[in-house]
Amino acid sequence: MDHTQIDTPDLHDGKAREVFYQVHKILSEHWQIQNEEEIMKLMGAAEKSETLNLVPAIQYNSTACPILVRSMLIENKMYFHFVSESKSSRLDIEIPSTKKEAPNNTTMKRMPTCRKEFLKARIQRNVFNYFDGLLHPASDMAPELDRLTQPVLQNISFFLRCSDFVRLTLTNRNFNKMSDHSEIWNEYLHRDFPTLVVPEKVLHPKVQYLRTYLLKRIYRRKKHYFDPFGYNIYLAFPGQ
């Protein structure tokens, strides 16, 4: 006899409400919400998943401009739309489902759960950074760069600032997609670290770029850096 448990409508409704609540809780901790008491009443009245779609757009005030947030639940996904005067974005969140073998004559009751830290990281990366103006315009489409071919990615990288270039290459798999040609990475080194003094032909420029950037971050306030690979590197940055 099959004892596989699949979410009941009530359990699905509870999980959808939990996602809705957690997203707005994270937003309200970072942005100022307008008419908070009225909004909390609307959120509390959303006892069924169908009524979640009736909650009107909620306005938040970011550091840059007002933002309207509207959500829509369709089957097992909740879509959050963020709209300001000049930008718009959408965050898709899948409602977690439960499918697990249940023992005989056992009723498995699970409280709605939501991985808040995972949600918070996604919202920080895809919403807060975007609307608060923390991203360079060239890096707003960072997720799309993973789909680009290596030659196209190579060309785009020359138009990015150092911080954005590192965000898109050194912190994810794009770094391995970049060309290994020494000439190209020497150009990056001269562009982003023009005052770098290092013995020639010590390491490949690609590895040298990565190490130099990391050392700069760790020892930003020092002028003399100890290289764990056994070389002493002198870096002079503006303002030091």
Short mmCIF file of C-alpha atoms in Angstrom, two decimals:
data_model
loop_
_atom_site.label_atom_id
_atom_site.label_comp_id
_atom_site.label_asym_id
_atom_site.label_seq_id
_atom_site.Cartn_x
_atom_site.Cartn_y
_atom_site.Cartn_z
CA MET A 1 0.00 0.00 0.00
CA ASP A 2 1.32 3.40 -0.96
CA HIS A 3 1.73 5.72 2.01
CA THR A 4 3.36 8.56 0.09
CA GLN A 5 2.28 11.89 1.54
CA ILE A 6 1.58 14.76 -0.83
CA ASP A 7 0.75 18.28 0.32
CA THR A 8 -2.91 18.87 1.03
CA PRO A 9 -4.52 22.17 -0.08
CA ASP A 10 -4.37 23.47 3.49
CA LEU A 11 -0.67 22.64 3.80
CA HIS A 12 0.07 24.26 0.43
CA ASP A 13 -1.86 27.38 1.52
CA GLY A 14 0.16 27.55 4.70
CA LYS A 15 3.47 27.34 2.85
CA ALA A 16 2.39 30.01 0.36
CA ARG A 17 1.38 32.35 3.18
CA GLU A 18 4.72 31.71 4.90
CA VAL A 19 6.66 32.63 1.75
CA PHE A 20 4.53 35.76 1.31
CA TYR A 21 5.05 36.77 4.93
CA GLN A 22 8.79 36.10 4.97
CA VAL A 23 9.44 38.08 1.78
CA HIS A 24 7.61 41.14 3.08
CA LYS A 25 9.25 40.78 6.48
CA ILE A 26 12.69 40.86 4.82
CA LEU A 27 11.66 43.84 2.68
CA SER A 28 10.31 45.78 5.66
CA GLU A 29 13.56 45.20 7.59
CA HIS A 30 15.53 46.86 4.80
CA TRP A 31 13.08 49.39 3.34
CA GLN A 32 10.52 51.64 4.96
CA ILE A 33 6.97 50.46 4.39
CA GLN A 34 4.05 52.85 3.96
CA ASN A 35 0.78 52.34 5.87
CA GLU A 36 2.25 49.45 7.82
CA GLU A 37 -0.81 48.84 10.01
CA GLU A 38 -3.15 48.64 7.02
CA ILE A 39 -0.80 46.33 5.14
CA MET A 40 -0.45 43.99 8.13
CA LYS A 41 -4.23 43.68 8.27
CA LEU A 42 -4.34 42.77 4.59
CA MET A 43 -1.61 40.19 5.06
CA GLY A 44 -3.36 38.74 8.09
CA ALA A 45 -6.62 38.45 6.16
CA ALA A 46 -4.96 36.33 3.48
CA GLU A 47 -5.95 33.02 5.07
CA LYS A 48 -6.24 31.14 1.78
CA SER A 49 -3.80 31.09 -1.09
CA GLU A 50 -6.49 32.46 -3.41
CA THR A 51 -6.79 35.61 -1.31
CA LEU A 52 -3.05 36.24 -1.52
CA ASN A 53 -3.60 37.36 -5.10
CA LEU A 54 -6.11 39.94 -3.87
CA VAL A 55 -3.58 41.78 -1.72
CA PRO A 56 -2.94 45.11 -3.50
CA ALA A 57 0.47 46.46 -4.39
CA ILE A 58 2.49 47.41 -1.32
CA GLN A 59 4.71 50.49 -1.44
CA TYR A 60 8.18 50.58 0.06
CA ASN A 61 10.63 53.46 0.13
CA SER A 62 14.17 52.45 -0.74
CA THR A 63 17.23 54.66 -0.44
CA ALA A 64 16.70 55.74 -4.03
CA CYS A 65 12.96 55.85 -4.79
CA PRO A 66 9.52 54.43 -3.94
CA ILE A 67 8.95 50.84 -5.05
CA LEU A 68 5.65 49.02 -5.53
CA VAL A 69 5.62 45.30 -4.75
CA ARG A 70 2.87 43.07 -6.12
CA SER A 71 2.70 39.29 -5.75
CA MET A 72 0.88 36.59 -7.69
CA LEU A 73 0.54 32.93 -6.75
CA ILE A 74 0.13 30.50 -9.66
CA GLU A 75 0.07 26.81 -8.75
CA ASN A 76 3.31 26.12 -6.87
CA LYS A 77 5.11 29.39 -7.67
CA MET A 78 4.82 32.87 -6.25
CA TYR A 79 5.88 35.76 -8.46
CA PHE A 80 6.90 39.05 -6.86
CA HIS A 81 6.99 42.09 -9.14
CA PHE A 82 9.02 45.13 -8.09
CA VAL A 83 8.38 48.38 -9.95
CA SER A 84 9.85 51.86 -9.50
CA GLU A 85 9.77 54.90 -11.75
CA SER A 86 12.76 53.74 -13.78
CA LYS A 87 13.26 50.04 -13.01
CA SER A 88 11.33 46.82 -12.74
CA SER A 89 12.26 43.33 -11.65
CA ARG A 90 10.63 40.00 -10.85
CA LEU A 91 11.50 37.41 -8.24
CA ASP A 92 10.13 33.88 -8.72
CA ILE A 93 9.90 31.68 -5.64
CA GLU A 94 8.85 28.05 -5.75
CA ILE A 95 6.60 26.91 -2.92
CA PRO A 96 8.35 23.92 -1.28
CA SER A 97 6.42 20.67 -1.56
CA THR A 98 6.46 17.62 0.67
CA LYS A 99 6.56 14.12 -0.74
CA LYS A 100 7.73 11.53 1.73
CA GLU A 101 6.90 7.98 2.70
CA ALA A 102 4.66 8.01 5.78
CA PRO A 103 4.36 5.12 8.25
CA ASN A 104 1.08 3.22 8.59
CA ASN A 105 -1.65 4.94 10.59
CA THR A 106 0.49 8.00 11.06
CA THR A 107 -0.60 11.52 10.29
CA MET A 108 2.38 13.65 9.46
CA LYS A 109 1.77 17.27 10.29
CA ARG A 110 4.35 19.75 9.15
CA MET A 111 4.35 23.42 9.98
CA PRO A 112 4.91 25.77 7.02
CA THR A 113 8.65 26.35 6.73
CA CYS A 114 10.64 28.79 4.68
CA ARG A 115 14.39 29.03 4.42
CA LYS A 116 14.63 32.66 5.44
CA GLU A 117 18.37 32.96 4.98
CA PHE A 118 18.14 31.64 1.43
CA LEU A 119 15.33 34.08 0.67
CA LYS A 120 17.25 36.93 2.25
CA ALA A 121 20.31 36.21 0.12
CA ARG A 122 18.25 36.11 -3.08
CA ILE A 123 16.44 39.34 -2.24
CA GLN A 124 19.70 41.07 -1.32
CA ARG A 125 21.35 40.03 -4.57
CA ASN A 126 18.44 40.47 -7.00
CA VAL A 127 16.33 43.22 -5.42
CA PHE A 128 18.13 45.40 -2.86
CA ASN A 129 21.35 45.76 -4.84
CA TYR A 130 19.38 46.49 -7.99
CA PHE A 131 17.00 49.14 -6.66
CA ASP A 132 19.34 50.76 -4.14
CA GLY A 133 21.80 51.57 -6.92
CA LEU A 134 24.61 49.39 -5.57
CA LEU A 135 25.22 47.70 -8.90
CA HIS A 136 27.02 49.22 -11.82
CA PRO A 137 24.64 49.40 -14.85
CA ALA A 138 26.87 46.98 -16.74
CA SER A 139 26.42 44.31 -14.07
CA ASP A 140 22.65 44.53 -13.63
CA MET A 141 22.34 41.56 -15.98
CA ALA A 142 24.88 39.44 -14.11
CA PRO A 143 22.75 36.26 -14.12
CA GLU A 144 22.51 36.46 -17.90
CA LEU A 145 26.28 36.44 -18.34
CA ASP A 146 26.40 32.76 -17.43
CA ARG A 147 24.69 32.02 -20.73
CA LEU A 148 27.15 33.93 -22.88
CA THR A 149 29.88 32.30 -24.90
CA GLN A 150 33.47 32.87 -23.85
CA PRO A 151 34.36 35.34 -26.67
CA VAL A 152 31.32 37.52 -25.94
CA LEU A 153 31.99 37.47 -22.21
CA GLN A 154 35.59 38.38 -22.93
CA ASN A 155 34.56 41.49 -24.88
CA ILE A 156 32.06 42.63 -22.25
CA SER A 157 34.62 42.36 -19.46
CA PHE A 158 36.65 45.25 -20.89
CA PHE A 159 33.76 47.65 -20.19
CA LEU A 160 33.37 46.79 -16.49
CA ARG A 161 34.86 48.49 -13.48
CA CYS A 162 37.20 46.46 -11.31
CA SER A 163 34.60 45.68 -8.62
CA ASP A 164 32.00 44.61 -11.17
CA PHE A 165 34.51 42.64 -13.19
CA VAL A 166 35.53 40.69 -10.09
CA ARG A 167 31.92 40.11 -9.08
CA LEU A 168 31.15 38.58 -12.45
CA THR A 169 34.31 36.55 -12.90
CA LEU A 170 36.28 35.80 -9.77
CA THR A 171 33.32 34.98 -7.54
CA ASN A 172 31.64 32.41 -9.75
CA ARG A 173 32.20 29.94 -12.54
CA ASN A 174 32.70 32.72 -15.11
CA PHE A 175 36.31 32.95 -13.96
CA ASN A 176 37.03 29.53 -15.43
CA LYS A 177 35.32 30.50 -18.68
CA MET A 178 37.62 33.44 -19.20
CA SER A 179 40.49 33.04 -21.62
CA ASP A 180 43.89 32.01 -20.26
CA HIS A 181 45.84 34.19 -22.70
CA SER A 182 48.55 36.06 -20.81
CA GLU A 183 48.19 39.17 -22.98
CA ILE A 184 44.54 39.60 -22.01
CA TRP A 185 45.16 39.25 -18.27
CA ASN A 186 48.13 41.57 -18.45
CA GLU A 187 45.73 44.17 -19.85
CA TYR A 188 43.39 43.57 -16.91
CA LEU A 189 46.28 43.95 -14.48
CA HIS A 190 47.43 47.24 -16.02
CA ARG A 191 43.85 48.49 -16.12
CA ASP A 192 42.80 47.68 -12.54
CA PHE A 193 46.17 47.70 -10.74
CA PRO A 194 48.32 50.21 -12.66
CA THR A 195 50.75 50.71 -9.76
CA LEU A 196 51.33 47.01 -9.12
CA VAL A 197 55.02 46.12 -8.69
CA VAL A 198 55.76 42.40 -8.92
CA PRO A 199 58.63 40.30 -10.32
CA GLU A 200 58.02 39.36 -13.91
CA LYS A 201 57.18 35.80 -14.96
CA VAL A 202 56.40 34.70 -11.41
CA LEU A 203 52.87 33.39 -11.96
CA HIS A 204 50.35 33.41 -14.74
CA PRO A 205 48.71 36.87 -14.96
CA LYS A 206 45.27 35.32 -14.45
CA VAL A 207 46.31 33.84 -11.10
CA GLN A 208 48.20 37.01 -10.26
CA TYR A 209 45.08 39.11 -10.84
CA LEU A 210 43.01 36.96 -8.49
CA ARG A 211 45.64 36.98 -5.73
CA THR A 212 46.24 40.71 -6.05
CA TYR A 213 42.56 41.50 -5.72
CA LEU A 214 42.12 39.25 -2.69
CA LEU A 215 45.18 40.72 -0.98
CA LYS A 216 43.88 44.20 -1.64
CA ARG A 217 40.60 43.35 0.06
CA ILE A 218 42.17 41.65 3.07
CA TYR A 219 44.90 44.20 3.73
CA ARG A 220 43.32 47.32 2.29
CA ARG A 221 44.95 49.68 4.78
CA LYS A 222 48.48 48.36 4.44
CA LYS A 223 51.06 49.28 1.84
CA HIS A 224 53.23 46.22 2.14
CA TYR A 225 51.72 42.80 1.56
CA PHE A 226 53.06 39.41 2.46
CA ASP A 227 52.46 36.97 -0.35
CA PRO A 228 51.77 33.45 0.93
CA PHE A 229 53.41 32.11 -2.24
CA GLY A 230 56.75 33.47 -1.05
CA TYR A 231 56.97 36.82 -2.85
CA ASN A 232 56.77 40.29 -1.42
CA ILE A 233 54.40 42.49 -3.40
CA TYR A 234 54.14 46.26 -3.10
CA LEU A 235 50.76 47.76 -3.94
CA ALA A 236 50.08 51.47 -4.01
CA PHE A 237 46.40 52.37 -4.24
CA PRO A 238 44.84 55.81 -4.59
CA GLY A 239 44.17 57.50 -1.28
CA GLN A 240 46.91 55.67 0.60
#
